[in-house]
XYZ file of C-alpha atoms in Angstrom:
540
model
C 10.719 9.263 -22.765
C 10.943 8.280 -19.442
C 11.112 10.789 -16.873
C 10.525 9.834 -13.580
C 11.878 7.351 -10.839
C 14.917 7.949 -9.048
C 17.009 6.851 -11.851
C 17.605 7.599 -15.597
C 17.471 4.930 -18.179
C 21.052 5.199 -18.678
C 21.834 5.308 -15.241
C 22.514 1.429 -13.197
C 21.056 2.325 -10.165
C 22.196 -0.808 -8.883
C 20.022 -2.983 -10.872
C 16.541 -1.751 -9.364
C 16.066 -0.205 -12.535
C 15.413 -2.313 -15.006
C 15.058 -1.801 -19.207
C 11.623 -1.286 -19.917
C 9.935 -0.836 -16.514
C 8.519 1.966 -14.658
C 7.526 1.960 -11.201
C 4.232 3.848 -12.144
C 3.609 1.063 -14.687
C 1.499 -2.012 -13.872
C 4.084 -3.746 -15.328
C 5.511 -6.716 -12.676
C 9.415 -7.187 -13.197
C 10.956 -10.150 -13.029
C 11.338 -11.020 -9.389
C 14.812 -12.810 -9.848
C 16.388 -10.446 -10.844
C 14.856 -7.954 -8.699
C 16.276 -10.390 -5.309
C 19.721 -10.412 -7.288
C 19.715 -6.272 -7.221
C 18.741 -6.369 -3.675
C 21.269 -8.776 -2.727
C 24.234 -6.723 -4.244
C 23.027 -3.416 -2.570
C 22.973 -5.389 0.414
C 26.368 -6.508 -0.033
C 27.577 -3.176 -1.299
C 26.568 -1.783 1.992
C 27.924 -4.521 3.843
C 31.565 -3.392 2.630
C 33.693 -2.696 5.586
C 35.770 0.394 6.171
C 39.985 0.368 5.819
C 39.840 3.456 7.946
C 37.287 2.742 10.455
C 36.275 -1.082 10.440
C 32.662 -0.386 10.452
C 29.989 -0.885 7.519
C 27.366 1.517 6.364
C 24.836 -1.605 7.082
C 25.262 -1.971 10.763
C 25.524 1.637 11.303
C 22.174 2.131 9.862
C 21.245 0.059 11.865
C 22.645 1.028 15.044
C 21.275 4.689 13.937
C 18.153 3.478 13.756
C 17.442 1.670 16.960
C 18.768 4.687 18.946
C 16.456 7.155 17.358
C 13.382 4.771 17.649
C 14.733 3.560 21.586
C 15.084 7.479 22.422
C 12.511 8.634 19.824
C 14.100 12.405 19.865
C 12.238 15.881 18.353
C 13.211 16.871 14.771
C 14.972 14.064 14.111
C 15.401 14.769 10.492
C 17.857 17.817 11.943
C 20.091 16.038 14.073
C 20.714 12.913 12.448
C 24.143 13.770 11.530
C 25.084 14.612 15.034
C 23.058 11.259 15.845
C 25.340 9.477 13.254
C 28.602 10.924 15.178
C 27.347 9.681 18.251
C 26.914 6.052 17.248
C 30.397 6.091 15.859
C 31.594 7.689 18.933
C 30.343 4.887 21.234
C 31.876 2.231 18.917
C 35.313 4.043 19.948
C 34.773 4.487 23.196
C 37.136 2.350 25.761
C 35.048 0.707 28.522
C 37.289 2.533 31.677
C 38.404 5.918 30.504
C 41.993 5.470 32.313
C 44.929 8.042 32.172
C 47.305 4.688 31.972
C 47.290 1.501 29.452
C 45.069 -1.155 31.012
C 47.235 -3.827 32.222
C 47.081 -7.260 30.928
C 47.997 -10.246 32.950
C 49.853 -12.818 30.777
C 49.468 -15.939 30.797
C 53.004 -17.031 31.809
C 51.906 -15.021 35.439
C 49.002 -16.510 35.656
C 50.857 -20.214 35.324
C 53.284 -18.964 38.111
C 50.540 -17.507 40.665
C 48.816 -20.922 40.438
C 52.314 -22.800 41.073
C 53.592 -20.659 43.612
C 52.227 -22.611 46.815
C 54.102 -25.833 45.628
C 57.380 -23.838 46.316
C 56.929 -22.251 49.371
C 57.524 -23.811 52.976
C 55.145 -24.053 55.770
C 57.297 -21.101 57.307
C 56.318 -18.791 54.614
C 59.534 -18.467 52.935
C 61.172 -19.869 49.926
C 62.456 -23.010 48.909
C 65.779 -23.481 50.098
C 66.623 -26.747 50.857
C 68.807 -28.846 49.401
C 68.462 -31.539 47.041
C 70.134 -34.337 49.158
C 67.804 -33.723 52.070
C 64.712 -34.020 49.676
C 65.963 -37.017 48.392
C 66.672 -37.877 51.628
C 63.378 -38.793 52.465
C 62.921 -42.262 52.239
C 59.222 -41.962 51.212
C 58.926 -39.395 48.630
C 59.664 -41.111 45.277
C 62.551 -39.126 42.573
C 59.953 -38.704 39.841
C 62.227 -36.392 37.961
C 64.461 -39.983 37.524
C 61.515 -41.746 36.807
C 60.573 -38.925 34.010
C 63.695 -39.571 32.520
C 63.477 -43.290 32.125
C 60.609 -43.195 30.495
C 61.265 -40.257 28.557
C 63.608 -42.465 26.707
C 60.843 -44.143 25.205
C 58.803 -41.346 24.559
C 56.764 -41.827 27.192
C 55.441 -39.442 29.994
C 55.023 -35.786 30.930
C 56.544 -33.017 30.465
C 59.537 -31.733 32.347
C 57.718 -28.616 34.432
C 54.405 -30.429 35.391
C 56.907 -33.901 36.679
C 58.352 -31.435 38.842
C 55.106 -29.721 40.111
C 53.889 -33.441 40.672
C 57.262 -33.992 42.686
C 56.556 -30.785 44.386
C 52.888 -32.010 45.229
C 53.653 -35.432 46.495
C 56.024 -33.798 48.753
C 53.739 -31.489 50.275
C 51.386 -34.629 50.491
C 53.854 -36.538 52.853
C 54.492 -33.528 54.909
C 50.624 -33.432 55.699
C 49.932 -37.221 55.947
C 51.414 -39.645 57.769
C 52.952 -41.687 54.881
C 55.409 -45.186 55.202
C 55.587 -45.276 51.060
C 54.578 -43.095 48.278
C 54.450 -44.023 44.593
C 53.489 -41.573 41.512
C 50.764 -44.067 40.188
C 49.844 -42.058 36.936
C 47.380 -39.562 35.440
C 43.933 -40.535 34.060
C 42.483 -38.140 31.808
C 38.793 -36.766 31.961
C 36.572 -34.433 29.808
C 36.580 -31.302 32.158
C 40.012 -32.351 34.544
C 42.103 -34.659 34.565
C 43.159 -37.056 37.997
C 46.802 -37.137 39.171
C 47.099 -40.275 41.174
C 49.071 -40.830 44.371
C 49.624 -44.573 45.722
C 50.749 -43.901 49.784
C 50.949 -46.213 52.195
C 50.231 -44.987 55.483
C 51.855 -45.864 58.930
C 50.578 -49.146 60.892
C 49.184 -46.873 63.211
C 47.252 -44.951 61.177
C 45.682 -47.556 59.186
C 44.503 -49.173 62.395
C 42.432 -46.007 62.982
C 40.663 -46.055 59.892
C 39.725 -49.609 60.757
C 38.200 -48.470 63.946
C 36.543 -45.645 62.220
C 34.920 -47.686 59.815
C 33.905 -50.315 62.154
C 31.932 -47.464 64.269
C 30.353 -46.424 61.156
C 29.169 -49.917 60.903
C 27.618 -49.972 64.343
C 26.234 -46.882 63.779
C 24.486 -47.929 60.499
C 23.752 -51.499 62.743
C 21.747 -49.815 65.357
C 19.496 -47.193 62.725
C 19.099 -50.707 61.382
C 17.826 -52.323 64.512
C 15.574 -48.998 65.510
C 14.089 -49.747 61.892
C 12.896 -52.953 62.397
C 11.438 -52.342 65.140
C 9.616 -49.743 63.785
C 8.581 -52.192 60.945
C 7.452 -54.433 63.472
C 5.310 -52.434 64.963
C 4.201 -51.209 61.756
C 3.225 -55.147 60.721
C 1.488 -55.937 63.975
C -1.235 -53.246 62.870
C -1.072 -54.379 59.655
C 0.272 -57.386 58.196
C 0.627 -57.279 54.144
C 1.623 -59.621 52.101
C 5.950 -60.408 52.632
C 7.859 -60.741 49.811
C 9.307 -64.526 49.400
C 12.707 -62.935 47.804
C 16.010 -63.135 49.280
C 18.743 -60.865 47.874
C 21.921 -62.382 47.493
C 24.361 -61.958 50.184
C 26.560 -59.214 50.089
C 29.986 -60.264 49.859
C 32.648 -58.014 52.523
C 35.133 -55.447 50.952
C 38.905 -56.736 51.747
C 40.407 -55.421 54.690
C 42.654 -52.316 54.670
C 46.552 -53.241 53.840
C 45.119 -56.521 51.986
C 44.282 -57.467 48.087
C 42.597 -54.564 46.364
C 42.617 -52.312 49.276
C 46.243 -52.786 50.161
C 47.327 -48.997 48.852
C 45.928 -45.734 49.797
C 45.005 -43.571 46.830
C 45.187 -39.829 47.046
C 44.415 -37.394 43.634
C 43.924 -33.942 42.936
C 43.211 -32.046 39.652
C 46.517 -30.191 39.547
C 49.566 -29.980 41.333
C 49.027 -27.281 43.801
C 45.531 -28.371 44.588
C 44.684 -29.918 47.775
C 45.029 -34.119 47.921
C 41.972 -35.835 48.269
C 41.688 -39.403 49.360
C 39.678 -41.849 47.787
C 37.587 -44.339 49.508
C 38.309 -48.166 50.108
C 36.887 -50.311 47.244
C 34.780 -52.868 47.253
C 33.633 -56.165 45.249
C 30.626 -54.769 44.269
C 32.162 -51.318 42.821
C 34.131 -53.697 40.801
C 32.006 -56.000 39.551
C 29.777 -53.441 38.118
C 33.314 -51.352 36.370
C 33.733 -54.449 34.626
C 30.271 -54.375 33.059
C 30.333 -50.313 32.341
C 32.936 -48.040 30.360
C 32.381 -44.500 31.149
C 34.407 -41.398 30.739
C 35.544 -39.144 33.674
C 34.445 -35.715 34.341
C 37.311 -35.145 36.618
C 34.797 -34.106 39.488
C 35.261 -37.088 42.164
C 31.553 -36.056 43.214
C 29.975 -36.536 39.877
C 27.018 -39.231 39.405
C 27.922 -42.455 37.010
C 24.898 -43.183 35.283
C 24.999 -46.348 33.375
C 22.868 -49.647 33.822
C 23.774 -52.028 35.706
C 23.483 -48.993 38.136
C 26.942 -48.021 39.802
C 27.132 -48.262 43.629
C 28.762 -45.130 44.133
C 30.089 -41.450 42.761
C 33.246 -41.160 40.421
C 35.488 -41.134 43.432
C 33.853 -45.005 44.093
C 34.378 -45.548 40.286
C 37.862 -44.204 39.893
C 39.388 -46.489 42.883
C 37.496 -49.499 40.969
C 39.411 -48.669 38.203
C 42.413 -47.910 39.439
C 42.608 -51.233 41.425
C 41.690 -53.388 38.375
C 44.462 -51.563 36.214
C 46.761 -52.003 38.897
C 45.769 -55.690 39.541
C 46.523 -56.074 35.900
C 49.776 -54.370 34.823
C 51.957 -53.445 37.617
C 55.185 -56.105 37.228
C 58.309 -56.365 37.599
C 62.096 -58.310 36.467
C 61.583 -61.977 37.520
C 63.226 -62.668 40.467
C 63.191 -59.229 41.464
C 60.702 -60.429 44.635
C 60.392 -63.056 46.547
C 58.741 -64.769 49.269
C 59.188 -64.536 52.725
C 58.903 -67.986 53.857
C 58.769 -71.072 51.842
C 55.420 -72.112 52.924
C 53.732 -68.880 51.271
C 55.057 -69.885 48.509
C 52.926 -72.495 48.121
C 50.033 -70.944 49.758
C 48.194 -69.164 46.298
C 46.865 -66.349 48.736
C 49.996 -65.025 49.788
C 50.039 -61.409 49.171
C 53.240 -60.386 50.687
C 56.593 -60.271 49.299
C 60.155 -58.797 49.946
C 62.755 -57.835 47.640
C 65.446 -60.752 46.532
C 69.186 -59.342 47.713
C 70.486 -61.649 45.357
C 68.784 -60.257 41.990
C 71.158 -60.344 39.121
C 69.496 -58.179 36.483
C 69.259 -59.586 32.826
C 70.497 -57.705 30.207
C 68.084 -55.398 28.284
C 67.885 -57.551 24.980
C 66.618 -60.509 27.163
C 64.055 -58.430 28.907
C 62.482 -57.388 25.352
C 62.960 -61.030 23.600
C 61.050 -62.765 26.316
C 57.876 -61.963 28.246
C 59.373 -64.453 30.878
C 61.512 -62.023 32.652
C 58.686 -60.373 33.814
C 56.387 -61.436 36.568
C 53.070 -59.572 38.128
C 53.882 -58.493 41.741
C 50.128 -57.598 42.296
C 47.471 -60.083 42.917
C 44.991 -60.293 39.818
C 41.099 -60.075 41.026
C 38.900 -62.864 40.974
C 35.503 -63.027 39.591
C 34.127 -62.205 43.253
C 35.631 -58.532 43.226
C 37.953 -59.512 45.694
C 41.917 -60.955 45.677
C 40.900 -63.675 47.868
C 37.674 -65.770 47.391
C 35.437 -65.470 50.809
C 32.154 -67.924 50.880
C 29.578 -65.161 51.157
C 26.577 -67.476 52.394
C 28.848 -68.792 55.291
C 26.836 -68.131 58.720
C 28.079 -68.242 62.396
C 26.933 -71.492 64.516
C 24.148 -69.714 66.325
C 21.860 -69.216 63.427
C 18.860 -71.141 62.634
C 17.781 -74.083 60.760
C 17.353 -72.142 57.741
C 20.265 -70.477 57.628
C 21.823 -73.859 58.140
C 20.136 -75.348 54.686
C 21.348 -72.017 53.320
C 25.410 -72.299 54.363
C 25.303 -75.991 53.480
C 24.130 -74.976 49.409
C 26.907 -71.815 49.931
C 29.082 -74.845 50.762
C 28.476 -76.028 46.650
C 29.632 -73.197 45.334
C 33.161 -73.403 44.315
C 35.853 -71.559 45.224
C 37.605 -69.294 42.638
C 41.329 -69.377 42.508
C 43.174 -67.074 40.132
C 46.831 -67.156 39.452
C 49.217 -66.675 42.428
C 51.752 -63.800 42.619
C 54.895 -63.433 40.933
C 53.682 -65.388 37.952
C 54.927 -64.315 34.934
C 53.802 -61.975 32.216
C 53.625 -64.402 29.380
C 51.247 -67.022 30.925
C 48.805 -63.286 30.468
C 46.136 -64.094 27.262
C 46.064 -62.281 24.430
C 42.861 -60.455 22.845
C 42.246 -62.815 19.546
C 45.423 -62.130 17.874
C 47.210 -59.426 20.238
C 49.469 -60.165 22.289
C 48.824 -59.109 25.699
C 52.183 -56.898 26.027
C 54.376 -55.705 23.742
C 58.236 -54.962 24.910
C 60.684 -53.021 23.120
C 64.293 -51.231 23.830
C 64.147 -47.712 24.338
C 66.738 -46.844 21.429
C 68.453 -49.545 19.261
C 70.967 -47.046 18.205
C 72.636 -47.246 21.359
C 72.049 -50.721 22.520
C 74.186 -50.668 25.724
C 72.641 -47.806 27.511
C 69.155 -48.781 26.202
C 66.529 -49.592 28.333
C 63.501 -51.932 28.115
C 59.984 -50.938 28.068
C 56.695 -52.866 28.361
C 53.679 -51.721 27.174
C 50.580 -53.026 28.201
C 47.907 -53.827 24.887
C 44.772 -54.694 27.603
C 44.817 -51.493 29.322
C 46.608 -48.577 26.838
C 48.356 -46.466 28.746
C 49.881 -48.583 30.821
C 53.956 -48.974 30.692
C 56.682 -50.498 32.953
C 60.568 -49.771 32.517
C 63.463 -51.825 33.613
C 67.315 -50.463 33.767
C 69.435 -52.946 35.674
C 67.688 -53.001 39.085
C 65.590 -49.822 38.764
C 61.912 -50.394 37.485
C 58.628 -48.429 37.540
C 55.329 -48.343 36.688
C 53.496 -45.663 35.336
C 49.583 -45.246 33.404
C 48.568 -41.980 31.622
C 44.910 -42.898 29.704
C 41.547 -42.602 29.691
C 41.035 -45.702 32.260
C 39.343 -48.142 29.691
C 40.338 -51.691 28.817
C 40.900 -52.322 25.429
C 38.166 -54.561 23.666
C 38.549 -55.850 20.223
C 35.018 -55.486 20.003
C 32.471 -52.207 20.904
C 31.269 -52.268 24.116
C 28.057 -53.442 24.429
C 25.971 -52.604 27.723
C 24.381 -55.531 29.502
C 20.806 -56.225 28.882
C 18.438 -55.533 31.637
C 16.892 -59.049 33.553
C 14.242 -60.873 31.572
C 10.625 -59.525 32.651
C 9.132 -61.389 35.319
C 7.107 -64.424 34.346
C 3.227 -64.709 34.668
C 1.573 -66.736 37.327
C 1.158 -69.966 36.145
C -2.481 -70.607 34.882
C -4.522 -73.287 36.163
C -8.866 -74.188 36.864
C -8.490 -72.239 40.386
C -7.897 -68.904 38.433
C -8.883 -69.546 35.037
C -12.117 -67.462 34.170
C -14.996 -69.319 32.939
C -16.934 -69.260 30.180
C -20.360 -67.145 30.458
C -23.620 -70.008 29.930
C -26.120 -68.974 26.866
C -29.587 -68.826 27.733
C -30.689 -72.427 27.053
C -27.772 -73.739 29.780
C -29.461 -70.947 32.544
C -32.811 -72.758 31.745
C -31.644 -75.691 32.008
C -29.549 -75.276 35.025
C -32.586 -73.890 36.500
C -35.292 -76.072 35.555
C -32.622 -79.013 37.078
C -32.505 -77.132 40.478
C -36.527 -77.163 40.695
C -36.484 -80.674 39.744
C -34.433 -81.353 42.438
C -36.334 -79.344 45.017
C -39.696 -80.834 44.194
C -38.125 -84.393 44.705
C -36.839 -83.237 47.881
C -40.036 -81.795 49.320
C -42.119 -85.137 48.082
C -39.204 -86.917 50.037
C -40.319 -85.386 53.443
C -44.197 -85.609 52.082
C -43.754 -89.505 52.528
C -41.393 -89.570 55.328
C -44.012 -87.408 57.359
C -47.084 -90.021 56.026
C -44.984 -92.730 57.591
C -44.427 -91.130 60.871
C-alpha cells in the first residue's frame, strides 16, 4: 500500500497525484497532465476574494519579496504578522487625512479653463449688453451663423460657438481689426486649429510692409558681407564654380492682395492666446499641392515629406488655408460686383463691392442650379500666386547675360486662370463627381428652408444662403479629396554620366610582343637618325 507523499491514493490533491505513481518511484508521469495539474492550482490560487479583492497568488508573492528585500530573523515565526502587514499596506490610503479627499470634477475643470473668455479687462464680470456687442461692426454674430448651419446639420456645438464668439471678441479688443470672419476649424492628431480671418486697419498693414521690407535689407546686407567673404575666400583659392543656375525665385503677393489679402489668426482653444500666422508664399504652395500631411496642432512642428516643405506647420497651415479658401468661398450671383466697368474686364481685378440692388432667388433655385453661385475669391494659378508675375524679368541696368536670360523669361507664357465672380458650375468635377453638391436644409418646411452647398473637392467645406445672408464655414482635416491615393512625387532622375569619348576613355594595356615591337621601332628610328648626322657631318 502506498504510504507516503503528501497525499493518499484516494485523496485529489489537485491532480499532482496521479494513479499509480510515487514520487520515490523512478517512474516519469506523464508530463501533460502533470502541466494541466499545475495550471489549475495556479488558477485555483489565482481566485480573487468577495471580501477583500486580493488573491492568495499575488499575496504570496508580495510576502515573499518583502521577506527576501528585508531578509528578517526567524522568519518562520513572524510570517503571519508579515502576512498582516502586506495586507495592511494594500489598504492603506496614500494621505492619511481626517477629511474625504476632494475631487475636482470635470464640469470645474471645463469652467476654470473658460473663465478668462468672460471676464473684462477691468477684472469684473461680463455685463454688457447684447446690442453693444453686436454693435461692433467687426466682430461677426457666430451664434446666427451656428444656427444657419445647424439647420443642415452642420457645425459645432452650441457652448464651444459661443466660447469662439467670446474669443474673437477678445481678439478685436487686442488687435487692431477693420473685419473679422470665423473661417473654420481644422482638425489635428494632438489639437485642433480654430481659424480667425481679420483684416487689419490700412495703417497697420502698412507697418508690416515696412517691417518686412527691413527684414529684407537686413538679410540683403549679411548677404553682401558674405560674398565678400567668399571673395576673399576664392582669391586664395579658386575651385572649380558650379555652371548651375537655380531657378528664380518667384515674390510672395503683397499684403491686402491675392493669397495674402486676409490676416489669419488661430489658437488651440477658445481661451488660449491668438497667434498669427505668417504671409504665404508661392513656393509654400506649390509644394502643399504635391504633399498631404496631417496636423499635429503645434504651429511649430516640422513637415517632413519630400518634395521638402519650406517652412513649419504654421507655413503649411496658411498654404492650406489659402488654397481652400481660393477654392470654396462663394457666394449668390449677383451678390458682388465690380467697382468700375473697366475691372470688369480686367481678369486681375481682385476687388469687389456689394450690389445694393441684389434681389435674392428663392431657395429651390439656389439648390436646382449651380449658376446662382459665383466664387468671390480669386482661384491660384499654377505659379502659387493670384496674379502671374514673369519671374526672370530683370531691371535695365543688368548685364548682357541677364539680358539673353529676360528675353527667354519673355517665352514663357503667362498663366491666366478664371476671373472673379465666375460661377460655381463652370468648377470640374473629379471623374464622375460633381464638384458641389447643393441641397435645402429641410424639405418638410420648404418656405423657411435654406440652401446649403457642400463642397466634394475639399470635404468640409459648406456655404449657406437665406435671402441675403450667406457664410462660409470649413471644419476637416485640410485635405483635398482625390479619387485616387495619394501618391508622393518621385525624387529627380540621377544625374547623368559624363559623356564618354578617346580624351577619357582608358586604353587598352599592350601584350608583350606590341612592347617589343614598339621598342625595337623606336631603336630603329634612333639608329637612322644618328647615321643621318654621320653623313651630314662627312659632308661638312
Amino acid at each position: 500500500e502506498r504510504g507516503h507523499g503528501p497525499y493518499q491514493p484516494h485523496e485529489p490533491g489537485y491532480g499532482l497525484d496521479q494513479p499509480e505513481y510515487s514520487p520515490y518511484e523512478d517512474e516519469i508521469p506523464d508530463p501533460q497532465a502533470r502541466m494541466l495539474a499545475i495550471k489549475n492550482a495556479k488558477a485555483y490560487l489565482l481566485k480573487t476574494s468577495t471580501k477583500s479583492g486580493l488573491n492568495l497568488y499575488d499575496h504570496f508573492a508580495n510576502i515573499l519579496t518583502k521577506i527576501l528585500d528585508e531578509q528578517p530573523t526567524n522568519t518562520v515565526d513572524i510570517i503571519e504578522d508579515i502576512s498582516k502587514d502586506v495586507k495592511w499596506a494594500q489598504f492603506r490610503k496614500k494621505m492619511d487625512t481626517l477629511r474625504d479627499e476632494h475631487l475636482i470634477p470635470p464640469t470645474f475643470q471645463a469652467a476654470e479653463k473658460y473663465k478668462a473668455l468672460f471676464v473684462k479687462e477691468g477684472g469684473g464680470e461680463e455685463e454688457e449688453d447684447l446690442e453693444e456687442e453686436m454693435g461692433q461692426p467687426s466682430l461677426p454674430n457666430v451664434m446666427e451663423t451656428a444656427f444657419y448651419f445647424e439647420q443642415a446639420g452642420i457645425g459645432l456645438n452650441k457652448d464651444e460657438s459661443y466660447y469662439i464668439f467670446l474669443a474673437l471678441k477678445n481678439l478685436i479688443n487686442v488687435q487692431p481689426i477693420q473685419t473679422c470672419r470665423f473661417w473654420g476649424k481644422i482638425l489635428g492628431l494632438e489639437m485642433n486649429y480654430i481659424i480667425a480671418e481679420v483684416q487689419l486697419q490700412e495703417g497697420e498693414e502698412d507697418e508690416e510692409i515696412a517691417e518686412e521690407g527691413e527684414e529684407i535689407v537686413g538679410e540683403g546686407e549679411k548677404e553682401d558681407e558674405a560674398e565678400e567673404d567668399d571673395e576673399q575666400k576664392e582669391k586664395e583659392a579658386e575651385p572649380p564654380k558650379s555652371t548651375y543656375k537655380p531657378p528664380p525665385e518667384i515674390p510672395k503677393e503683397a499684403n491686402g492682395t491675392g493669397t495674402n489679402k486676409y490676416v489669419y489668426f488661430v489658437c488651440n482653444e477658445p481661451g488660449n492666446p491668438w497667434v498669427k500666422l505668417p504671409p504665404v508664399t508661392p513656393a509654400q504652395i506649390v509644394c502643399a499641392r504635391k504633399i498631404k500631411k496631417f496636423f499635429t496642432g503645434r504651429l511649430d512642428a516640422p513637415v517632413v515629406s519630400f518634395p521638402p516643405f519650406p517652412g513649419n506647420e504654421a507655413n503649411y497651415l496658411r498654404a492650406q488655408i489659402a488654397r481652400i479658401s481660393a477654392g470654396t468661398h462663394v457666394s449668390p450671383t449677383g451678390f458682388y460686383q465690380f467697382a468700375n466697368e473697366d475691372e470688369e474686364e480686367d481678369e486681375g481685378a481682385d476687388t469687389y463691392e456689394e450690389n445694393p440692388e441684389f434681389e435674392p432667388p428663392p431657395v429651390a433655385e439656389m439648390v436646382e442650379s449651380l449658376a446662382t453661385w459665383a466664387h468671390h475669391v480669386k482661384g491660384i494659378l499654377k505659379q502659387g500666386r493670384c496674379v502671374w508675375i514673369n519671374p526672370s524679368q530683370k531691371s535695365e541696368e543688368n548685364d548682357e547675360d541677364e539680358e539673353e536670360e529676360e528675353e527667354e523669361g519673355e517665352e514663357q507664357q503667362e498663366e491666366r486662370g478664371p476671373p472673379l465672380l465666375t460661377l460655381i458650375s463652370e468648377d470640374e468635377g473629379m471623374k464622375d463627381i460633381p464638384a458641389w453638391t447643393a441641397k435645402a436644409s429641410t424639405d418638410l418646411i420648404p418656405k423657411y428652408s435654406v440652401a446649403i452647398l457642400q463642397s466634394n473637392r475639399w470635404p468640409g467645406a459648406y456655404a449657406f444662403a437665406s435671402g441675403r445672408k450667406f457664410e462660409n464655414i470649413y471644419f476637416g482635416w485640410g485635405h483635398k479629396y482625390s479619387p485616387e491615393n495619394h501618391t508622393p512625387e518621385l525624387p529627380p532622375p540621377a544625374q547623368a554620366e559624363f559623356p564618354s569619348g578617346p580624351g577619357i576613355t582608358e586604353t587598352v594595356d599592350p601584350t608583350v610582343e606590341d612592347e617589343m615591337a614598339f621598342k625595337a621601332a623606336q631603336e630603329e628610328a634612333l639608329a637612322e637618325a644618328e647615321e643621318e648626322e654621320d653623313e651630314e657631318g662627312e659632308d661638312d
